[in-house]
Short mmCIF file of C-alpha atoms and ligand atoms in Angstrom, two decimals:
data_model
loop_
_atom_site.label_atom_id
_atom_site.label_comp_id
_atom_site.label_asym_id
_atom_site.label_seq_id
_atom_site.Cartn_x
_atom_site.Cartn_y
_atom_site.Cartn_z
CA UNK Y 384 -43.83 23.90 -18.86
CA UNK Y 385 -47.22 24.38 -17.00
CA UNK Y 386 -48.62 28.04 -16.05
CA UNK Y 387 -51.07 29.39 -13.95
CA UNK Y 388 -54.23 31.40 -15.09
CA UNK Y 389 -55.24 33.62 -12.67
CA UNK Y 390 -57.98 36.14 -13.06
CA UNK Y 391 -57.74 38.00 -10.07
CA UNK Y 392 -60.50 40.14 -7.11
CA UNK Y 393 -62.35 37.16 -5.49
CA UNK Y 394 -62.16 37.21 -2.04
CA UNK Y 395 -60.69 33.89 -0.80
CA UNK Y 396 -63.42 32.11 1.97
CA UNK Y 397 -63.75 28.59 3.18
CA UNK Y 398 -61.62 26.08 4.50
CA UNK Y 399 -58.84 24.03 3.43
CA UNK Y 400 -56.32 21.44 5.43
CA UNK Y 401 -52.59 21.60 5.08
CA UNK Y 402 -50.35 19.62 4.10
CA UNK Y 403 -47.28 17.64 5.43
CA UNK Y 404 -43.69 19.67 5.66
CA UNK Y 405 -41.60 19.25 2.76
CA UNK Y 406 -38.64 20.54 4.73
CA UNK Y 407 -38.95 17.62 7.56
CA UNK Y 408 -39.40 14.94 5.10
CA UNK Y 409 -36.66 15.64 3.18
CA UNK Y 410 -34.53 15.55 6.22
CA UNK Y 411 -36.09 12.08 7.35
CA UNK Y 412 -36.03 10.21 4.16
CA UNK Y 413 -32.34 10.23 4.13
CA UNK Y 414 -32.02 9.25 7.93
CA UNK Y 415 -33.62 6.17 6.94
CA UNK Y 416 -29.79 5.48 5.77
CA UNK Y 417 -28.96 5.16 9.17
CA UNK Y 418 -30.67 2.05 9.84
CA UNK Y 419 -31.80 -0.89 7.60
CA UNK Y 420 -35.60 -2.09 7.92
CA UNK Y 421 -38.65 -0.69 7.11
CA UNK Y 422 -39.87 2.68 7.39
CA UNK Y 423 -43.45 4.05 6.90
CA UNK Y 424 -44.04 7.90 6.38
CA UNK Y 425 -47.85 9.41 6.81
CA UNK Y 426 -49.00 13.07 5.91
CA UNK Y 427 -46.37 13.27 3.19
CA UNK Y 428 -47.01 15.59 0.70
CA UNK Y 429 -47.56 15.18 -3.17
CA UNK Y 430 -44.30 17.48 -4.30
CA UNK Y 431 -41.55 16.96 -7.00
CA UNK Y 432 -38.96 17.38 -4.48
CA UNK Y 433 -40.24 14.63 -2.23
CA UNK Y 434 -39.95 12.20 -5.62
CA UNK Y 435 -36.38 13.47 -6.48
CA UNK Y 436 -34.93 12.76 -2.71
CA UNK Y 437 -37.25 9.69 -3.72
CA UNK Y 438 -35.30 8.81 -6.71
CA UNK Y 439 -32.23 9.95 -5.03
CA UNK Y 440 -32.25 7.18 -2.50
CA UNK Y 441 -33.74 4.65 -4.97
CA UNK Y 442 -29.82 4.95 -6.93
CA UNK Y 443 -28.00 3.82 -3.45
CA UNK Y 444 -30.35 1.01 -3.76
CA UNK Y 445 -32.82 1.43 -1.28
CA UNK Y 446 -36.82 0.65 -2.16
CA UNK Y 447 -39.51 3.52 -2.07
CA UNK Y 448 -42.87 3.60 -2.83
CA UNK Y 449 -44.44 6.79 -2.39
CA UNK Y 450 -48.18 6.04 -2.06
CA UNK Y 451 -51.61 9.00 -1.32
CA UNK Y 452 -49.78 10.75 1.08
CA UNK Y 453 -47.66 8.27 2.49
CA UNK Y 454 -44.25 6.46 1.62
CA UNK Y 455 -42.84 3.04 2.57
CA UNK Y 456 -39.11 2.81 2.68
CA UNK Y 457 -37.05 -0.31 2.66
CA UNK Y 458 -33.03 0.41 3.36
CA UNK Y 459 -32.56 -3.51 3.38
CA UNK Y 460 -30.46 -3.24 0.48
CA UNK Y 461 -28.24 -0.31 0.23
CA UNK Y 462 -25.37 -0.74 -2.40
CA UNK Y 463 -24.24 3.09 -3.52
CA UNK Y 464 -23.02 5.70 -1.45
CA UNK Y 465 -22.84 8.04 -4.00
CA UNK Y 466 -25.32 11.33 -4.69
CA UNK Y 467 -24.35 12.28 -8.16
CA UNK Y 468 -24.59 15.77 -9.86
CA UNK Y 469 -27.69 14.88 -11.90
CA UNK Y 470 -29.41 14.29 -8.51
CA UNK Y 471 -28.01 17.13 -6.19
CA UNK Y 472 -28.22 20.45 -9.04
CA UNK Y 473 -31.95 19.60 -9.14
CA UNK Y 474 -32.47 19.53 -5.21
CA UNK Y 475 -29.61 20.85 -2.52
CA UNK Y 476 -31.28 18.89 0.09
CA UNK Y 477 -29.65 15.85 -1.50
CA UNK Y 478 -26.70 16.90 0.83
CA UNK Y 479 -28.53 15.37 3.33
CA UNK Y 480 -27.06 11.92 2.51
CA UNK Y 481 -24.01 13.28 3.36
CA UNK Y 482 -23.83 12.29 7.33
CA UNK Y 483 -26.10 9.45 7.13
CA UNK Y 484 -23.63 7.64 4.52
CA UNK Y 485 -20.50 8.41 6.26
CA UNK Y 486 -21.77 7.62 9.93
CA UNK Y 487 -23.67 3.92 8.81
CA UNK Y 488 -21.11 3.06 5.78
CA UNK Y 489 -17.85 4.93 6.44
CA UNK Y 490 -17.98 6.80 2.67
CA UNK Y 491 -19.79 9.15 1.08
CA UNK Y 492 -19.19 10.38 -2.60
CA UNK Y 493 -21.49 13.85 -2.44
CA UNK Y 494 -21.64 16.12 -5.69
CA UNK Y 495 -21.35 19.88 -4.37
CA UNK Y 496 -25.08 21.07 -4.65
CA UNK Y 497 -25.03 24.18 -7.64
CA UNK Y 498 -25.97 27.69 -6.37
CA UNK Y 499 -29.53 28.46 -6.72
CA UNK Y 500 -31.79 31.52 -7.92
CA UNK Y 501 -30.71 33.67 -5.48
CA UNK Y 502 -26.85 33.33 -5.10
CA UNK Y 503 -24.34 30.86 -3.69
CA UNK Y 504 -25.72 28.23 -1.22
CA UNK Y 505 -22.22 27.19 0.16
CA UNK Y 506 -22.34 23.98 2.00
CA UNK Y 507 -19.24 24.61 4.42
CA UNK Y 508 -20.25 24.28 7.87
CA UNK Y 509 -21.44 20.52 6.58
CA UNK Y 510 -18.13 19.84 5.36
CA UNK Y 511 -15.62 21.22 7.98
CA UNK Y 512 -18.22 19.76 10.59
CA UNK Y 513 -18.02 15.75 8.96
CA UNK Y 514 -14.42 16.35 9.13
CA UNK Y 515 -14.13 17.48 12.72
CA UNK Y 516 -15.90 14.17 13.46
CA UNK Y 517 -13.08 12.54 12.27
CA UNK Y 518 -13.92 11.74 8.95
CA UNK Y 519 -11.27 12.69 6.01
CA UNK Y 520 -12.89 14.95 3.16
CA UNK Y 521 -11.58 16.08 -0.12
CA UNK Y 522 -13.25 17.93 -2.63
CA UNK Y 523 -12.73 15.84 -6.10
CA UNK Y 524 -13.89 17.89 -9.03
CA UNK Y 525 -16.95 19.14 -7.84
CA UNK Y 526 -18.22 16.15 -5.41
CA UNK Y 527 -17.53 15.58 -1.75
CA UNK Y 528 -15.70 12.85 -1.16
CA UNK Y 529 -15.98 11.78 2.98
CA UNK Y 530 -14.50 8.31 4.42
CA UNK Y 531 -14.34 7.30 8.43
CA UNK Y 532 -13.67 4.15 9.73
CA UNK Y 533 -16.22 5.31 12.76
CA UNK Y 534 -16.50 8.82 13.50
CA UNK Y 535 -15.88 10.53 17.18
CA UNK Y 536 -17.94 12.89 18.87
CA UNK Y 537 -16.55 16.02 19.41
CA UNK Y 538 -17.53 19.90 20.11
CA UNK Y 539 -19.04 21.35 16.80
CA UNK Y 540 -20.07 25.13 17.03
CA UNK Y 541 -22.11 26.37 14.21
CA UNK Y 542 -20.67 30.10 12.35
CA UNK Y 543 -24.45 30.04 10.94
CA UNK Y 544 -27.19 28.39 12.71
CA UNK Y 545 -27.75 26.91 9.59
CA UNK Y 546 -30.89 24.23 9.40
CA UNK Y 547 -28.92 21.65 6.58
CA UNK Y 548 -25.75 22.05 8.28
CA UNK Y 549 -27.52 20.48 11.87
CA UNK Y 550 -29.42 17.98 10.32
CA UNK Y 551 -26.44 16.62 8.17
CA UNK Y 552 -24.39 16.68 11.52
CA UNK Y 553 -26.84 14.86 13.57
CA UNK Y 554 -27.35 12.53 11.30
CA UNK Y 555 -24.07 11.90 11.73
CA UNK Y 556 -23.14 11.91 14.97
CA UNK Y 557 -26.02 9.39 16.25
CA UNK Y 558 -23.78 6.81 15.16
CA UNK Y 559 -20.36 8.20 16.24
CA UNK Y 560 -18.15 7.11 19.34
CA UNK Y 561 -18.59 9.42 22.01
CA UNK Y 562 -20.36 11.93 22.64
CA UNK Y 563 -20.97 15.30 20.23
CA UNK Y 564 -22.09 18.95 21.44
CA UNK Y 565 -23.47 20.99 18.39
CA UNK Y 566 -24.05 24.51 19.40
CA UNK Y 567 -25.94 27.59 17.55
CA UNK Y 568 -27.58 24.59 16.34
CA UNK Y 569 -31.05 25.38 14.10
CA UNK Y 570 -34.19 25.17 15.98
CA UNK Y 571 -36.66 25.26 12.90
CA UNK Y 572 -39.37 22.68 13.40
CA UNK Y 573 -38.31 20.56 10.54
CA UNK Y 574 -35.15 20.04 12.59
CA UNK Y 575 -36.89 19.18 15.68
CA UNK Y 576 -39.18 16.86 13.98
CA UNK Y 577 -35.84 14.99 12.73
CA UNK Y 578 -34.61 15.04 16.47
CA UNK Y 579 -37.59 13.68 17.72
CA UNK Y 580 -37.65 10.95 15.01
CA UNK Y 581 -33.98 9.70 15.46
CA UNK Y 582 -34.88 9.29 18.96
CA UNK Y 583 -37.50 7.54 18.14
CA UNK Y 584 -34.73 5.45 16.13
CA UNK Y 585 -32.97 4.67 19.39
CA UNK Y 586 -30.47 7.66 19.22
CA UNK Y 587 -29.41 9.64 22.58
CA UNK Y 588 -30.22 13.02 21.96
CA UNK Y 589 -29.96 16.03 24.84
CA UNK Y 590 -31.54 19.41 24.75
CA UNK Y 591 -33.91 18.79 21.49
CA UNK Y 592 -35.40 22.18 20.33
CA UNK Y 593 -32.95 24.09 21.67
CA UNK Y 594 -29.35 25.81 19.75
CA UNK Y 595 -27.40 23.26 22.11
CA UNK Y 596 -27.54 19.33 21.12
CA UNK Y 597 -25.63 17.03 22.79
CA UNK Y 598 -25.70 13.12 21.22
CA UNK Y 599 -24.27 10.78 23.31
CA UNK Y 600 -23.27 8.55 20.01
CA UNK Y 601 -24.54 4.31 19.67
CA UNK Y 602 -23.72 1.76 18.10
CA UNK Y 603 -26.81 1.04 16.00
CA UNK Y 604 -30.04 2.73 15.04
CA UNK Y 605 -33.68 0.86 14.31
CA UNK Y 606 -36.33 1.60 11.64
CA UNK Y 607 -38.98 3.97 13.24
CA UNK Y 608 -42.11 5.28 11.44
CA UNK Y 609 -43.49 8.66 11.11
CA UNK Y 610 -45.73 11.20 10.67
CA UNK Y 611 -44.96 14.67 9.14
CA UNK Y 612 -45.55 17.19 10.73
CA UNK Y 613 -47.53 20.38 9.28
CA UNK Y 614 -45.82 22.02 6.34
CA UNK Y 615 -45.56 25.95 7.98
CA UNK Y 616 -44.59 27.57 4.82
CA UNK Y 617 -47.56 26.06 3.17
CA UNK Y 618 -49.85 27.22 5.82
CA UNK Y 619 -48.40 30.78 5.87
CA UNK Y 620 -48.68 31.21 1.96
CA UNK Y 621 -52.40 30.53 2.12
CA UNK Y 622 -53.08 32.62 5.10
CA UNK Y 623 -51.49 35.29 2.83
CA UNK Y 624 -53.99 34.42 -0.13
CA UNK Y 625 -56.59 35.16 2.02
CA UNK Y 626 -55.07 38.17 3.77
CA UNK Y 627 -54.57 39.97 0.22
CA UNK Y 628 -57.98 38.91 -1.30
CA UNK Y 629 -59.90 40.70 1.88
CA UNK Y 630 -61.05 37.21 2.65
CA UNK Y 631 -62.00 34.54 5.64
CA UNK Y 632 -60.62 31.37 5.54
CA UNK Y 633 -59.85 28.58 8.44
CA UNK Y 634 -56.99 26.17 8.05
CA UNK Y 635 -57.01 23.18 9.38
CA UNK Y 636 -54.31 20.32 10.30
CA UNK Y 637 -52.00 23.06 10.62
CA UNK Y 638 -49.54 23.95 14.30
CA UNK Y 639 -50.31 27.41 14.55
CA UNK Y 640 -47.32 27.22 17.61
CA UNK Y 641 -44.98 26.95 14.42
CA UNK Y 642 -46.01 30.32 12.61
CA UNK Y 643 -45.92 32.87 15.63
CA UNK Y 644 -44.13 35.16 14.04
CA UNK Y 645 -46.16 35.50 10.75
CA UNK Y 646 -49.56 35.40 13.16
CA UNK Y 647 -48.15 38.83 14.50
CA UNK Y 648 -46.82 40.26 10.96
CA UNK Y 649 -50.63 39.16 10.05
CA UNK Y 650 -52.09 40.81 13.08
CA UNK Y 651 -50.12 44.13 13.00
CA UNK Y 652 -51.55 44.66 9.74
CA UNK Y 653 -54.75 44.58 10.53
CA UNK Y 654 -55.99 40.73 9.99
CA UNK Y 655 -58.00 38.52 12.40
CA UNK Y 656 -56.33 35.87 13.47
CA UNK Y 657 -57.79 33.06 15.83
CA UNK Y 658 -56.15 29.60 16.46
CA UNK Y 659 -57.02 26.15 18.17
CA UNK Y 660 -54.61 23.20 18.76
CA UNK Y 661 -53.80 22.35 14.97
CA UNK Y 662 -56.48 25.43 13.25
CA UNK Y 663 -56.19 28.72 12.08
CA UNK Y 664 -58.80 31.25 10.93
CA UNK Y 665 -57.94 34.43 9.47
CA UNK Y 666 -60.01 37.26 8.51
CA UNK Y 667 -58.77 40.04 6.75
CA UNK Y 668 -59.36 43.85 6.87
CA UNK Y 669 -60.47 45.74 3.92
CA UNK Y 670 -57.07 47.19 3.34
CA UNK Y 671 -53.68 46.04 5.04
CA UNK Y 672 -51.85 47.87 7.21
CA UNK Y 673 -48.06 48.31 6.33
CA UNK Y 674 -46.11 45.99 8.69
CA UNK Y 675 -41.96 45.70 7.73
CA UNK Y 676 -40.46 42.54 7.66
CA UNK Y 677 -36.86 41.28 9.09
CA UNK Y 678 -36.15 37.76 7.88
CA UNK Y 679 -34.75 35.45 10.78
CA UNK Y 680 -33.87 32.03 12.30
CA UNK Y 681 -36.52 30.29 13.89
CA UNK Y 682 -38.67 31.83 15.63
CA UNK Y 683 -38.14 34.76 13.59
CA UNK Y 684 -39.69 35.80 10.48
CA UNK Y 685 -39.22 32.82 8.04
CA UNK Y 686 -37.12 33.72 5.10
CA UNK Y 687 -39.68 31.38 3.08
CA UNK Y 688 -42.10 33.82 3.63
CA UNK Y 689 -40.39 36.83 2.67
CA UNK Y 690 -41.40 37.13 -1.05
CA UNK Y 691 -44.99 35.93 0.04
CA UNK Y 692 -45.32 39.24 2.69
CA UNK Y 693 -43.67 41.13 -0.10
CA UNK Y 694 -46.69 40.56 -2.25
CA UNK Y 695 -48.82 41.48 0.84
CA UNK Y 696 -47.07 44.51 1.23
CA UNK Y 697 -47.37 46.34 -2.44
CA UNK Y 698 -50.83 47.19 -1.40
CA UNK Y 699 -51.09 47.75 2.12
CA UNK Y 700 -51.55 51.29 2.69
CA UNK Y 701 -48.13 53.01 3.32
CA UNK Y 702 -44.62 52.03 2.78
CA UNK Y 703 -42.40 49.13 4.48
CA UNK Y 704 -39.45 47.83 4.55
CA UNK Y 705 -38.59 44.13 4.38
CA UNK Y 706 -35.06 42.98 5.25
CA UNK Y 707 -33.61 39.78 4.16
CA UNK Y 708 -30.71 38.52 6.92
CA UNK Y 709 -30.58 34.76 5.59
CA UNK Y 710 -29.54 34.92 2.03
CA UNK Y 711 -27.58 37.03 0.47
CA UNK Y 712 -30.18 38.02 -2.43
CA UNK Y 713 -33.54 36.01 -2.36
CA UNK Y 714 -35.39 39.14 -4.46
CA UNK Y 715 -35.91 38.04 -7.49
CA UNK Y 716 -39.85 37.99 -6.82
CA UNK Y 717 -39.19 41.94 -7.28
CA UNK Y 718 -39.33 42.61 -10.78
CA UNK Y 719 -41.81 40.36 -11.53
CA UNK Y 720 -44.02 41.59 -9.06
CA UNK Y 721 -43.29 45.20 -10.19
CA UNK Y 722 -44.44 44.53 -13.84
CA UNK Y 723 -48.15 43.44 -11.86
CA UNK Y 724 -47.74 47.53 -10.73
CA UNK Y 725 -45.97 47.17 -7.54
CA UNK Y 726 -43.54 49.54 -6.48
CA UNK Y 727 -40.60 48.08 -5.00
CA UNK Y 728 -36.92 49.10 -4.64
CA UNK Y 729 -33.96 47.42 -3.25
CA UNK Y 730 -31.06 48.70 -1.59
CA UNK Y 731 -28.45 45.78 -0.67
CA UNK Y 732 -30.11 43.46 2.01
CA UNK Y 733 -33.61 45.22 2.21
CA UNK Y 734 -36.62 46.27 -0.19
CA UNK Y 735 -38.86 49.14 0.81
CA UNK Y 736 -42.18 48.75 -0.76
CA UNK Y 737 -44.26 51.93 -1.38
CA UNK Y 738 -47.77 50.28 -0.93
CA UNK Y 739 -51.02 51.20 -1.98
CA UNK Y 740 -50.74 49.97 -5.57
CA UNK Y 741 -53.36 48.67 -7.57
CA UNK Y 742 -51.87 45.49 -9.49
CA UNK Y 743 -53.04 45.19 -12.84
CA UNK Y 744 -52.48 41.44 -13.97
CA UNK Y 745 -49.76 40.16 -16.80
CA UNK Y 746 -47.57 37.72 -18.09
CA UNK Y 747 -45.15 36.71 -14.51
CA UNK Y 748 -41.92 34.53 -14.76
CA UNK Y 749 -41.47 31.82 -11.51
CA UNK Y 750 -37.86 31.92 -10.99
CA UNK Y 751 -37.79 30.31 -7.50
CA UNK Y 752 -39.98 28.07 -5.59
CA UNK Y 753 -41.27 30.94 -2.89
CA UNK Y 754 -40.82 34.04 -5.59
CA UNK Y 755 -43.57 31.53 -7.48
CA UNK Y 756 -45.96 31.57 -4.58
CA UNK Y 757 -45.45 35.41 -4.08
CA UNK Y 758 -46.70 35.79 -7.32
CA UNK Y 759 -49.66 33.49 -7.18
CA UNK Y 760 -50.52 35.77 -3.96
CA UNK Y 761 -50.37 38.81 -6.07
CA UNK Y 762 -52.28 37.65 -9.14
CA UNK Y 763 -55.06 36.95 -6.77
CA UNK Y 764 -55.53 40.61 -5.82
CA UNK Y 765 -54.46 41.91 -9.62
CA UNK Y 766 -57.60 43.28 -11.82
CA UNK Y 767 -58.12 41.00 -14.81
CA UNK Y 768 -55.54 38.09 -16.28
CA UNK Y 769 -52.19 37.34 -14.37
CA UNK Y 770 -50.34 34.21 -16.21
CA UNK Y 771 -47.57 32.68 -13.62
CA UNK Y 772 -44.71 30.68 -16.01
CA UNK Y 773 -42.97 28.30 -14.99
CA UNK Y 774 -45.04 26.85 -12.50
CA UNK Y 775 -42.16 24.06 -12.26
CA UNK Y 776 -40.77 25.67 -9.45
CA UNK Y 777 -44.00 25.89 -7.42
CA UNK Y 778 -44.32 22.24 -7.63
CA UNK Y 779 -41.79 21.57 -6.02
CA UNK Y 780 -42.69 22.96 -2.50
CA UNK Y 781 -46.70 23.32 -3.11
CA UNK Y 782 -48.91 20.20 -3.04
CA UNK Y 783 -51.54 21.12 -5.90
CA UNK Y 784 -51.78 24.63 -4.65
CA UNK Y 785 -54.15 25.83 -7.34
CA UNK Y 786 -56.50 23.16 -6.24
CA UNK Y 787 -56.42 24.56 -2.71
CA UNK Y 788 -57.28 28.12 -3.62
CA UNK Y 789 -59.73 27.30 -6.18
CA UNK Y 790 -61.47 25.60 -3.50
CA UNK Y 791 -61.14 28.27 -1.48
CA UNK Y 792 -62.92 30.55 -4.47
CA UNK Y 793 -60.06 31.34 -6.45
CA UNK Y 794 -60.40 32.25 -10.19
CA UNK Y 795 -57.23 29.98 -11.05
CA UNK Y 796 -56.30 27.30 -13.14
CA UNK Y 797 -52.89 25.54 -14.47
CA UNK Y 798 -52.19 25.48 -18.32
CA UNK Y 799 -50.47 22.66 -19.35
CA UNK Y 800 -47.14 23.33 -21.01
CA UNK Y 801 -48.42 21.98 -24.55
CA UNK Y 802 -51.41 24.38 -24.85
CA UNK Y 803 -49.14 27.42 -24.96
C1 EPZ L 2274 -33.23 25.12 4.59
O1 EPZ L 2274 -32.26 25.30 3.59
C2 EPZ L 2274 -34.55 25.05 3.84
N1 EPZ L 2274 -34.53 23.92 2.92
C3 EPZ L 2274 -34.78 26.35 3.06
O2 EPZ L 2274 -36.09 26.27 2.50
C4 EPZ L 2274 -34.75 27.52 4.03
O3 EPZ L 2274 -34.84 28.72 3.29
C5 EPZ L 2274 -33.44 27.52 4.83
O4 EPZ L 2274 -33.28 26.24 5.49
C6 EPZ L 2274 -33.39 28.61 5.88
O5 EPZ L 2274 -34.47 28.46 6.78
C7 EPZ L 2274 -34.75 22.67 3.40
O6 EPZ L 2274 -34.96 22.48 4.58
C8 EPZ L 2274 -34.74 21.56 2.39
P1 EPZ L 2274 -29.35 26.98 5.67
P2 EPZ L 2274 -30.68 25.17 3.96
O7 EPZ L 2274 -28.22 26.02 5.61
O8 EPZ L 2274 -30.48 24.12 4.98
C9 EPZ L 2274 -25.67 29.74 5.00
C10 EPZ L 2274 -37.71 26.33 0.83
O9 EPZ L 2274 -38.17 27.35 0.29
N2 EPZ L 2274 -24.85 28.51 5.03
O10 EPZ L 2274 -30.06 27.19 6.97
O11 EPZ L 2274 -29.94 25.06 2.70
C11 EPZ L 2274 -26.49 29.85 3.75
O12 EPZ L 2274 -25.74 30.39 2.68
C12 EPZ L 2274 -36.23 26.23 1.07
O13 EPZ L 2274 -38.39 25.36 1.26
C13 EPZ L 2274 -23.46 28.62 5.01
O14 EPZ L 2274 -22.91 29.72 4.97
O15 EPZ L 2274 -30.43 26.60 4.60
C14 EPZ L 2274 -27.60 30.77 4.16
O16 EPZ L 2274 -27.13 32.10 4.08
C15 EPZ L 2274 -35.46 27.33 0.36
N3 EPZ L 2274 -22.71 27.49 5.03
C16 EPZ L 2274 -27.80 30.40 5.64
O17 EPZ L 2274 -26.64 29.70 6.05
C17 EPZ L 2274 -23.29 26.25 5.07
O18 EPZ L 2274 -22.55 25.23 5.10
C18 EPZ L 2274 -28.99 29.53 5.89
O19 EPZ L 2274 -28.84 28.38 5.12
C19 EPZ L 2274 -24.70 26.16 5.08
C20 EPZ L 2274 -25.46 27.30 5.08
#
């Protein structure tokens, strides 16, 4: 198991390009189920999760060959319509075959995805929407099991505007008789991009980016090829490298249009920010101002940036309060981050952080992909040696991000897991 060497104080300067979204590819790899052919992804990131949706699709027999930032997919020969356990406890957003399989084959045989770091992850609005489609579900010690001889559009209102629970249910309803209405629908980019690329696929979708979707179903979809679009989260989590380490950076290939809401956070405590078309610059005050935090759906405050602003937070100057409305406990950044000095308490939903503390670096356990890059951010602004375990779960959202920051003049290299 790889770690992270960080010796922290050097102000982060430079430039550096982001990458493609995880969150939108691993929504369009698994439309590709929808139509056979050939499909070409560009700007795809370099991420475990990308190869286990990868691998995922390889076991229902389709052919992928994930290439320098691209992927060729080849559904000609699909022969399994089943994601089993081994696949869907590593990655959730296996669940995503779930529509797909149902609305192109008429069965689907889906293991239940496992609960994550930070509590249960149910997975009902996915399964109560397939069967409103028409489609009959039973749950078969521990996997989904969904069959429809052709599903019917119908009116499907969201409880939670929940961004799996839309995708999985347009995904399925492209192909269904009729027409389908999906309100409170999710309006994150990575579920526009997936709009915009099943219309690109010949489907007949209304009111794209907005909570109201209305897909007049069609009898059959064609291949389409894509480009990903940015990857916000990664874009975010390196402004917030810079913003800590009282540095200047510029990002580039980035949609600055996607991260409003962080640009203010950044702003309101005391950071320059600047942007262009698809560039952002930031330079950062001496010391942060304290800004609180509410988590939201998009275009609120992403809840994948929480635990990074967190990090921000323990030493701006004066205390906040960051409030987590998406998930019932995504904190387990906190005591990790409080053995680097912070000082950070939690009351159900929300963590106020005193601020002003001066991290001192040590020994930090990853337990979560974005609790991972929270304490990267903090290890960069800790005096002396900060060691991040675990690094496993960084990779799988992060695209080589310690050869980012190092470029950008980070002090920070990755252990491999036999040298320790
Ligand atoms: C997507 O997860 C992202 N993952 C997550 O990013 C992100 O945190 C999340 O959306 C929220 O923005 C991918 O896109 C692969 P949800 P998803 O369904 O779809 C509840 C990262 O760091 N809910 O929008 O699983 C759920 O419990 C990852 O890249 C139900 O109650 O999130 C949660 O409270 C982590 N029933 C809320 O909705 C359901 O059937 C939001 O979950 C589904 C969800």
């Amino acid at each position: 198991m790889d770690k992270f060497v960080i010796h922290g104080g050097s102000r982060l300067h430079g430039r550096a390009t982001v990458g493609g979204s995880k969150n939108a590819a691993l929504a369009l790899m698994p439309a590709t189920l929808l139509a056979s052919g050939n499909y070409t992804f560009s700007n795809i990131p370099d991420l475990k999760d990308i190869k286990t949706m990868g691998r995922l699709l390889e076991s229902m027999g389709v052919d992928v060959a994930i290439g320098a930032r691209a992927l060729r997919i080849n559904t000609f020969r699909v022969n399994s319509f089943e994601a089993p356990y081994e696949h869907v406890k590593k990655m959730r957003a296996s669940i995503y075959v779930l529509g797909p399989l149902v609305a192109r084959y008429g069965y689907a045989k889906v293991s239940l995805p496992g609960g994550c770091a930070w509590g249960p992850r149910p997975v009902n609005l996915h399964i109560e929407g397939i069967r409103k489609l028409g489609a009959t579900v039973r749950i078969d010690r521990g996997y989904i099991i969904a069959k429809a001889r052709r599903l019917k559009g119908r009116k499907l209102n969201l409880a939670v505007s929940s961004v799996g629970a839309t995708g999985n249910l347009l995904m399925a309803a492209v192909l269904a008789r009729g027409t389908t209405v999906i309100t409170n629908a999710a309006r994150e980019p990575e579920i526009v991009a997936l709009e915009k690329f099943l219309t690109r696929m010949g489907a007949r979708i209304h009111g794209t980016g907005t909570a109201r979707l209305e897909i007049e179903g069609v009898d059959a979809l064609h291949p389409a090829d894509e480009t990903m679009i940015p990857d916000r989260i990664e874009a975010g989590t390196l402004l917030a490298a810079a913003a800590i380490t009282g540095g200047r950076i510029r990002l580039g290939g980035c949609r600055p249009s996607h991260l409003r809401s962080l640009l203010t956070h950044l702003k309101r405590a005391g950071c320059t920010v600047e942007t262009g078309g698809d560039w952002i610059s930031l330079k950062a005050p001496a010391t942060l101002r304290a800004v609180g935090a509410t988590t939201g759906i998009y275009p609120g405050f992403p809840t994948d940036m929480q635990a990074q602003w967190m990090a921000l937070m323990t030493v701006a100057r004066g205390p906040s309060r960051i409030t987590e409305t998406i998930y019932f406990d995504r904190f387990k950044h906190v005591p990790e981050l409080v053995r680097l000095g912070a000082d950070v308490t939690i009351e159900q939903e929300a963590a106020t952080v005193r601020g002003g503390a001066t991290l001192v670096g040590a020994k930090v356990m990853s337990t979560d992909l974005r609790a991972s890059a929270s304490l990267v951010i903090a290890g960069l602004a800790a005096a002396g040696r900060t060691e991040v375990l675990r690094v496993y779960h960084l990779d799988r959202g992060y695209d080589h991000l310690e050869k980012k920051l190092r470029l950008l003049g980070a002090r920070i290299r990755r252990v491999a897991g036999r040298e320790y």
